[in-house]
Amino acid sequence: MGMERGKVKFAVVGCGGISFSHFIGIERAPEAELAAICDTNESRAAEYGSKYGVKAYTDYGKLLADPDVEAVCLCTPSGMHAEQTIEAAEAGKHVVVEKPMAISLSDADRMIEACEVMGVKLATIFPRRMSPASQFVKKLLDEGKLGRLSLCSGYVKFYRDQAYYDSAGWRGTWAMDGGGAMMNQGIHTIDLLQWLAGPVETLHGYARNVLRDIEVEDTAVVSMQFKNGALGSIEATTTAFKQPDHRIVIHGDKGTIELTGDEITALDVIGETVHIPAFEPFSVVPDGHAVQIRDMALAIREDRPPVVTGHDGKRSLGIILGSYESQRSHREIILM
C-alpha cells in the first residue's frame, strides 16, 4: 500500500475539539506528516487548510480519492465513524478512529471486517493506555504481582450541566453520541479497567438519565464478572458536582493497586515493597494520541497491527452497550 518509504501521509477528518491532539501527534511523529484536512464546514476547512498549509476538503469522498493520503484520522461525531471507516477502507486508506469507534457492535464488526478485507490497518484511540503509569500497572498485573484478582472496579464521576448538553445538537443523543456518561466520558476508564483486569464475561447494569434532560444516561452502575473469576463494578455519572474522579481500584490475593487519573495512588503488595519509578511527565491529551499516531505510522511501514486494534476497541464498547441492553431488558448480559 502506498509508498514503502518516506513519511506516512495522514489526513485529519473533522476539525473539532479533539482534532488538535491528532494534529500535534502527526507533527511530533518523525514518521508521519499531515497531507490534508477535511471538514464539512467550508470556512473551518479553509481556516485549517491555511493554518497547516495543506489541502483542505469539504467533501470526504474527494479526500479519499486523493492518492497523497495514506491514512485518515476520524475526529467526527461517534455516529459517523462506521460509515466513514468503511468508505476509507474501500478507498485503500488506513484508519485511526476516535473513541468510541462505533455506537453499535454490529457497526464495529463491519468496520473491522472492511479493514481486514481491504488489507488496511484500523487503530482505535485509547490514549490512557499509553501513559507510563498504565503501562507499569499492566506489566505488574501480567507478571502476576497481585496474584489472583478478586475485585476490580472503575469510577468515572464528572459534572456536565444541562448547558453542556444543549451546546451542540449531537450531544446526549443516541444517534450521534451513542450514549452518555459511560460512552462519552467513561469509555477511557472502562477500557483501561478491562485491559488491566482482563476481559469481562457477564454483566448486569442500570443506566438512566436521572437528572439531565437528554436521551442518553447521565448515571450508570454496572456489576461485572471477569473471565478470570474476579468481580467488579463501574460507577459512572456526569452529575458529580465538584467531585471529579476517574479511578481504578484492583484487589488481588497478593495486594492492591489504585490508579487515579494517570497516577498510581496506591500500590501495596503483601510482604514486599514494589518501587514505583519516577515516570516521565505525561498528559493523556495530547501525549497519548501522539504515541498512538506514531505507532500507527510505524505499523503501516512495518506491516504489523497497531498497538490498539479494532478488536481491542470493540471490547470496552461491548461492556457499555451490554450495560444499555441490560437496562432495557432487565437481565444479565453474556459478553463472551
CSV table of C-alpha atoms in Angstrom, one decimal:
chain,number,residue,atom,x,y,z
A,1,MET,CA,0.0,0.0,0.0
A,2,GLY,CA,1.3,3.5,-0.8
A,3,MET,CA,5.0,4.3,-0.8
A,4,GLU,CA,7.2,2.0,1.0
A,5,ARG,CA,9.5,4.7,2.4
A,6,GLY,CA,9.2,8.2,3.5
A,7,LYS,CA,6.7,9.6,5.9
A,8,VAL,CA,3.1,8.2,6.2
A,9,LYS,CA,0.8,10.9,4.9
A,10,PHE,CA,-2.2,11.5,7.2
A,11,ALA,CA,-5.4,13.4,6.8
A,12,VAL,CA,-7.5,14.7,9.7
A,13,VAL,CA,-11.2,14.5,9.2
A,14,GLY,CA,-13.4,16.7,11.4
A,15,CYS,CA,-11.6,19.7,12.8
A,16,GLY,CA,-13.5,19.9,16.1
A,17,GLY,CA,-12.1,19.9,19.7
A,18,ILE,CA,-10.3,16.6,19.7
A,19,SER,CA,-8.6,17.2,16.3
A,20,PHE,CA,-5.8,19.3,17.8
A,21,SER,CA,-4.4,16.1,19.6
A,22,HIS,CA,-4.2,14.5,16.2
A,23,PHE,CA,-2.5,17.5,14.6
A,24,ILE,CA,0.0,17.5,17.4
A,25,GLY,CA,0.6,13.8,17.1
A,26,ILE,CA,1.2,13.9,13.4
A,27,GLU,CA,3.5,16.9,13.9
A,28,ARG,CA,5.5,15.1,16.6
A,29,ALA,CA,6.0,11.8,14.8
A,30,PRO,CA,9.1,11.8,12.6
A,31,GLU,CA,7.5,9.0,10.5
A,32,ALA,CA,4.3,11.0,9.8
A,33,GLU,CA,3.2,14.1,8.1
A,34,LEU,CA,-0.1,16.0,7.5
A,35,ALA,CA,-1.2,15.9,3.9
A,36,ALA,CA,-4.8,17.2,4.1
A,37,ILE,CA,-7.7,18.1,6.3
A,38,CYS,CA,-11.5,17.7,5.8
A,39,ASP,CA,-14.4,19.4,7.4
A,40,THR,CA,-17.9,19.9,6.1
A,41,ASN,CA,-17.9,23.5,7.4
A,42,GLU,CA,-16.4,25.4,4.5
A,43,SER,CA,-14.9,28.3,6.4
A,44,ARG,CA,-13.4,25.9,9.0
A,45,ALA,CA,-11.9,23.8,6.3
A,46,ALA,CA,-10.3,26.9,4.7
A,47,GLU,CA,-9.1,28.1,8.1
A,48,TYR,CA,-7.4,24.8,9.0
A,49,GLY,CA,-6.0,24.2,5.5
A,50,SER,CA,-4.2,27.6,5.6
A,51,LYS,CA,-3.2,27.2,9.2
A,52,TYR,CA,-1.4,23.9,8.4
A,53,GLY,CA,-0.5,24.7,4.8
A,54,VAL,CA,-2.2,21.6,3.4
A,55,LYS,CA,-5.0,20.7,1.1
A,56,ALA,CA,-8.5,21.3,2.5
A,57,TYR,CA,-11.6,19.3,1.6
A,58,THR,CA,-15.2,19.7,2.4
A,59,ASP,CA,-16.1,16.5,0.6
A,60,TYR,CA,-15.0,13.3,2.3
A,61,GLY,CA,-15.3,11.3,-0.9
A,62,LYS,CA,-12.9,13.7,-2.7
A,63,LEU,CA,-10.4,13.4,0.2
A,64,LEU,CA,-10.5,9.6,-0.1
A,65,ALA,CA,-9.8,9.9,-3.8
A,66,ASP,CA,-6.5,11.8,-3.1
A,67,PRO,CA,-3.6,9.5,-3.8
A,68,ASP,CA,-1.4,11.6,-1.4
A,69,VAL,CA,-3.4,10.5,1.6
A,70,GLU,CA,-2.4,7.1,3.1
A,71,ALA,CA,-4.3,7.2,6.4
A,72,VAL,CA,-7.2,9.2,7.9
A,73,CYS,CA,-7.8,10.2,11.5
A,74,LEU,CA,-11.5,10.3,12.1
A,75,CYS,CA,-12.4,13.1,14.6
A,76,THR,CA,-16.1,13.2,13.6
A,77,PRO,CA,-19.2,12.6,15.8
A,78,SER,CA,-19.3,9.0,17.0
A,79,GLY,CA,-22.3,8.0,14.9
A,80,MET,CA,-20.4,8.7,11.7
A,81,HIS,CA,-17.4,6.6,12.4
A,82,ALA,CA,-18.6,3.3,11.0
A,83,GLU,CA,-19.6,4.5,7.5
A,84,GLN,CA,-16.5,6.8,7.3
A,85,THR,CA,-14.2,3.9,8.3
A,86,ILE,CA,-15.8,1.5,5.7
A,87,GLU,CA,-15.5,4.1,3.0
A,88,ALA,CA,-11.9,4.8,3.8
A,89,ALA,CA,-11.0,1.1,3.8
A,90,GLU,CA,-12.7,0.7,0.4
A,91,ALA,CA,-10.5,3.5,-0.8
A,92,GLY,CA,-7.5,1.7,0.5
A,93,LYS,CA,-6.7,4.1,3.3
A,94,HIS,CA,-5.6,3.1,6.8
A,95,VAL,CA,-7.9,4.4,9.6
A,96,VAL,CA,-7.2,5.9,13.1
A,97,VAL,CA,-10.6,6.3,14.7
A,98,GLU,CA,-11.5,8.3,17.9
A,99,LYS,CA,-13.4,6.7,20.7
A,100,PRO,CA,-15.9,5.2,20.7
A,101,MET,CA,-15.1,3.5,17.4
A,102,ALA,CA,-18.8,3.0,16.8
A,103,ILE,CA,-22.1,3.1,18.5
A,104,SER,CA,-23.2,-0.5,17.9
A,105,LEU,CA,-21.3,-3.8,18.0
A,106,SER,CA,-22.5,-4.7,14.5
A,107,ASP,CA,-21.0,-1.5,13.2
A,108,ALA,CA,-17.7,-2.2,15.0
A,109,ASP,CA,-17.7,-5.7,13.3
A,110,ARG,CA,-18.4,-4.1,9.9
A,111,MET,CA,-15.5,-1.7,10.4
A,112,ILE,CA,-13.1,-4.5,11.4
A,113,GLU,CA,-14.2,-6.7,8.5
A,114,ALA,CA,-13.9,-3.9,5.9
A,115,CYS,CA,-10.4,-3.1,7.0
A,116,GLU,CA,-9.3,-6.8,7.1
A,117,VAL,CA,-10.8,-7.5,3.6
A,118,MET,CA,-9.1,-4.4,2.1
A,119,GLY,CA,-5.8,-5.1,3.9
A,120,VAL,CA,-5.7,-1.7,5.7
A,121,LYS,CA,-5.0,-1.1,9.4
A,122,LEU,CA,-7.5,0.1,11.9
A,123,ALA,CA,-6.4,1.8,15.1
A,124,THR,CA,-8.7,2.9,17.9
A,125,ILE,CA,-7.7,5.8,20.1
A,126,PHE,CA,-7.3,5.0,23.8
A,127,PRO,CA,-4.6,7.4,24.9
A,128,ARG,CA,-4.8,6.4,28.6
A,129,ARG,CA,-3.4,3.0,27.9
A,130,MET,CA,-0.2,4.8,26.7
A,131,SER,CA,0.6,6.5,30.0
A,132,PRO,CA,3.7,5.3,31.7
A,133,ALA,CA,1.7,4.6,34.9
A,134,SER,CA,-0.9,2.5,33.0
A,135,GLN,CA,1.9,0.6,31.2
A,136,PHE,CA,3.7,-0.1,34.5
A,137,VAL,CA,0.5,-1.4,36.2
A,138,LYS,CA,-0.3,-3.6,33.1
A,139,LYS,CA,3.2,-5.2,33.4
A,140,LEU,CA,2.8,-5.8,37.1
A,141,LEU,CA,-0.6,-7.5,36.6
A,142,ASP,CA,0.7,-9.5,33.6
A,143,GLU,CA,3.5,-10.7,35.8
A,144,GLY,CA,1.0,-11.8,38.5
A,145,LYS,CA,2.3,-9.4,41.1
A,146,LEU,CA,-1.3,-9.1,42.6
A,147,GLY,CA,-1.9,-12.8,42.3
A,148,ARG,CA,-5.5,-14.0,41.8
A,149,LEU,CA,-7.7,-10.9,41.3
A,150,SER,CA,-10.8,-10.5,43.4
A,151,LEU,CA,-12.4,-7.1,43.0
A,152,CYS,CA,-11.7,-4.7,40.1
A,153,SER,CA,-13.7,-1.5,39.8
A,154,GLY,CA,-13.8,1.7,37.9
A,155,TYR,CA,-15.2,5.1,38.9
A,156,VAL,CA,-16.0,7.9,36.5
A,157,LYS,CA,-17.5,10.9,38.1
A,158,PHE,CA,-17.7,14.2,36.2
A,159,TYR,CA,-20.0,17.2,36.1
A,160,ARG,CA,-21.7,18.3,32.9
A,161,ASP,CA,-24.7,20.7,33.4
A,162,GLN,CA,-27.7,20.9,31.1
A,163,ALA,CA,-26.0,23.8,29.2
A,164,TYR,CA,-23.2,21.4,28.1
A,165,TYR,CA,-25.6,19.0,26.5
A,166,ASP,CA,-27.5,21.9,24.9
A,167,SER,CA,-24.3,23.4,23.5
A,168,ALA,CA,-24.2,21.0,20.5
A,169,GLY,CA,-27.1,19.3,18.8
A,170,TRP,CA,-25.5,15.9,18.8
A,171,ARG,CA,-24.6,15.8,22.5
A,172,GLY,CA,-26.7,13.5,24.6
A,173,THR,CA,-28.3,11.8,21.6
A,174,TRP,CA,-28.4,8.1,20.8
A,175,ALA,CA,-27.9,8.7,17.1
A,176,MET,CA,-24.6,10.7,17.3
A,177,ASP,CA,-23.2,10.4,20.9
A,178,GLY,CA,-24.3,6.7,21.1
A,179,GLY,CA,-24.6,7.0,24.9
A,180,GLY,CA,-23.9,9.3,27.8
A,181,ALA,CA,-21.8,9.1,31.0
A,182,MET,CA,-20.4,5.7,30.0
A,183,MET,CA,-20.0,6.1,26.3
A,184,ASN,CA,-18.7,9.6,26.2
A,185,GLN,CA,-16.9,10.3,29.5
A,186,GLY,CA,-16.5,6.8,30.9
A,187,ILE,CA,-15.1,4.8,28.0
A,188,HIS,CA,-11.5,5.6,28.8
A,189,THR,CA,-11.7,4.2,32.3
A,190,ILE,CA,-13.8,1.3,31.2
A,191,ASP,CA,-11.3,0.4,28.5
A,192,LEU,CA,-8.4,0.7,31.0
A,193,LEU,CA,-10.2,-1.5,33.6
A,194,GLN,CA,-10.9,-4.3,31.2
A,195,TRP,CA,-7.4,-4.0,29.6
A,196,LEU,CA,-5.8,-4.3,33.1
A,197,ALA,CA,-8.1,-6.8,34.8
A,198,GLY,CA,-8.9,-8.9,31.8
A,199,PRO,CA,-12.0,-9.4,29.6
A,200,VAL,CA,-15.5,-9.2,31.2
A,201,GLU,CA,-17.6,-12.3,30.9
A,202,THR,CA,-21.0,-11.3,32.2
A,203,LEU,CA,-22.6,-8.1,33.5
A,204,HIS,CA,-25.8,-6.5,34.9
A,205,GLY,CA,-26.3,-2.8,34.5
A,206,TYR,CA,-28.5,0.2,35.2
A,207,ALA,CA,-28.1,3.3,33.0
A,208,ARG,CA,-30.5,6.2,33.1
A,209,ASN,CA,-30.9,9.9,32.6
A,210,VAL,CA,-31.7,10.6,36.2
A,211,LEU,CA,-31.1,14.4,36.3
A,212,ARG,CA,-30.4,15.7,32.8
A,213,ASP,CA,-32.9,16.3,30.0
A,214,ILE,CA,-31.2,14.1,27.5
A,215,GLU,CA,-31.9,10.9,25.6
A,216,VAL,CA,-28.9,9.0,27.0
A,217,GLU,CA,-27.8,8.2,30.5
A,218,ASP,CA,-26.2,10.7,33.0
A,219,THR,CA,-25.7,7.9,35.6
A,220,ALA,CA,-24.9,4.2,35.4
A,221,VAL,CA,-24.0,1.4,37.8
A,222,VAL,CA,-22.7,-1.9,36.4
A,223,SER,CA,-21.8,-5.2,38.2
A,224,MET,CA,-19.5,-7.5,36.3
A,225,GLN,CA,-17.8,-10.9,36.4
A,226,PHE,CA,-14.4,-11.1,34.7
A,227,LYS,CA,-13.2,-14.1,32.8
A,228,ASN,CA,-10.5,-14.7,35.4
A,229,GLY,CA,-13.2,-15.1,38.1
A,230,ALA,CA,-12.9,-11.7,39.7
A,231,LEU,CA,-15.9,-9.5,40.3
A,232,GLY,CA,-16.1,-5.8,39.6
A,233,SER,CA,-18.2,-2.7,39.2
A,234,ILE,CA,-18.4,0.5,37.3
A,235,GLU,CA,-19.9,3.7,38.6
A,236,ALA,CA,-20.3,6.5,36.0
A,237,THR,CA,-22.0,9.8,36.2
A,238,THR,CA,-22.0,13.4,34.8
A,239,THR,CA,-23.9,14.7,37.8
A,240,ALA,CA,-21.0,14.7,40.4
A,241,PHE,CA,-20.8,18.4,41.3
A,242,LYS,CA,-17.2,19.3,42.3
A,243,GLN,CA,-16.3,15.7,42.7
A,244,PRO,CA,-14.2,14.8,39.6
A,245,ASP,CA,-13.0,11.3,39.9
A,246,HIS,CA,-11.7,8.8,37.4
A,247,ARG,CA,-10.2,6.0,39.3
A,248,ILE,CA,-9.5,2.2,39.0
A,249,VAL,CA,-9.0,0.0,42.0
A,250,ILE,CA,-7.8,-3.6,41.7
A,251,HIS,CA,-7.5,-6.0,44.5
A,252,GLY,CA,-6.0,-9.5,44.5
A,253,ASP,CA,-4.8,-12.1,47.0
A,254,LYS,CA,-1.3,-10.5,47.0
A,255,GLY,CA,-2.2,-6.8,47.2
A,256,THR,CA,-3.9,-3.7,45.9
A,257,ILE,CA,-3.3,-1.2,43.1
A,258,GLU,CA,-5.1,2.1,42.7
A,259,LEU,CA,-4.8,4.4,39.6
A,260,THR,CA,-6.3,7.8,40.0
A,261,GLY,CA,-6.3,9.6,36.7
A,262,ASP,CA,-3.0,8.5,35.3
A,263,GLU,CA,-1.1,8.3,38.6
A,264,ILE,CA,-0.5,5.3,40.8
A,265,THR,CA,-2.0,6.4,44.1
A,266,ALA,CA,-1.7,3.1,45.9
A,267,LEU,CA,0.5,0.0,45.3
A,268,ASP,CA,0.7,-2.4,48.2
A,269,VAL,CA,1.9,-5.9,47.7
A,270,ILE,CA,1.9,-8.4,50.7
A,271,GLY,CA,5.3,-9.0,52.0
A,272,GLU,CA,7.3,-6.9,49.5
A,273,THR,CA,8.0,-3.3,48.6
A,274,VAL,CA,7.4,-2.5,45.0
A,275,HIS,CA,9.2,0.6,43.9
A,276,ILE,CA,7.1,3.0,41.6
A,277,PRO,CA,9.6,4.6,39.2
A,278,ALA,CA,9.6,8.3,38.5
A,279,PHE,CA,7.6,8.5,35.3
A,280,GLU,CA,8.2,11.0,32.5
A,281,PRO,CA,5.6,13.8,32.6
A,282,PHE,CA,2.7,12.6,30.5
A,283,SER,CA,-0.5,14.4,29.6
A,284,VAL,CA,-3.1,12.0,28.1
A,285,VAL,CA,-4.3,14.7,25.7
A,286,PRO,CA,-2.2,15.1,23.5
A,287,ASP,CA,0.7,12.8,24.6
A,288,GLY,CA,-1.3,9.6,24.4
A,289,HIS,CA,-2.6,10.5,20.9
A,290,ALA,CA,1.0,11.3,19.8
A,291,VAL,CA,2.2,7.8,21.0
A,292,GLN,CA,-0.7,6.1,19.1
A,293,ILE,CA,-0.3,8.1,15.9
A,294,ARG,CA,3.4,7.5,15.8
A,295,ASP,CA,2.7,3.8,16.4
A,296,MET,CA,0.2,3.8,13.5
A,297,ALA,CA,2.8,5.3,11.2
A,298,LEU,CA,5.3,2.6,12.2
A,299,ALA,CA,2.6,-0.2,12.0
A,300,ILE,CA,1.9,0.9,8.4
A,301,ARG,CA,5.6,0.9,7.5
A,302,GLU,CA,6.4,-2.3,9.4
A,303,ASP,CA,3.2,-4.0,8.3
A,304,ARG,CA,2.1,-5.0,11.8
A,305,PRO,CA,-1.0,-4.4,13.9
A,306,PRO,CA,-1.3,-1.1,15.7
A,307,VAL,CA,-1.0,-1.0,19.5
A,308,VAL,CA,-4.8,-0.7,19.9
A,309,THR,CA,-6.6,-2.5,17.1
A,310,GLY,CA,-10.3,-2.5,16.1
A,311,HIS,CA,-10.8,-5.8,18.1
A,312,ASP,CA,-9.4,-4.0,21.2
A,313,GLY,CA,-11.6,-1.0,20.6
A,314,LYS,CA,-14.7,-3.3,20.5
A,315,ARG,CA,-14.1,-4.8,24.0
A,316,SER,CA,-14.9,-1.7,26.0
A,317,LEU,CA,-17.8,-0.9,23.6
A,318,GLY,CA,-19.2,-4.3,24.4
A,319,ILE,CA,-19.3,-3.5,28.1
A,320,ILE,CA,-21.0,-0.2,27.6
A,321,LEU,CA,-23.6,-1.5,25.0
A,322,GLY,CA,-24.1,-4.6,27.2
A,323,SER,CA,-25.0,-2.3,30.1
A,324,TYR,CA,-27.5,-0.4,28.0
A,325,GLU,CA,-29.0,-3.7,26.8
A,326,SER,CA,-29.2,-4.9,30.5
A,327,GLN,CA,-31.0,-1.7,31.5
A,328,ARG,CA,-33.5,-2.2,28.6
A,329,SER,CA,-34.1,-6.0,29.1
A,330,HIS,CA,-33.7,-6.2,32.9
A,331,ARG,CA,-31.4,-9.2,32.6
A,332,GLU,CA,-27.8,-10.4,32.8
A,333,ILE,CA,-25.8,-9.9,29.6
A,334,ILE,CA,-23.2,-12.5,28.5
A,335,LEU,CA,-20.3,-10.9,26.6
A,336,MET,CA,-18.1,-13.9,25.9
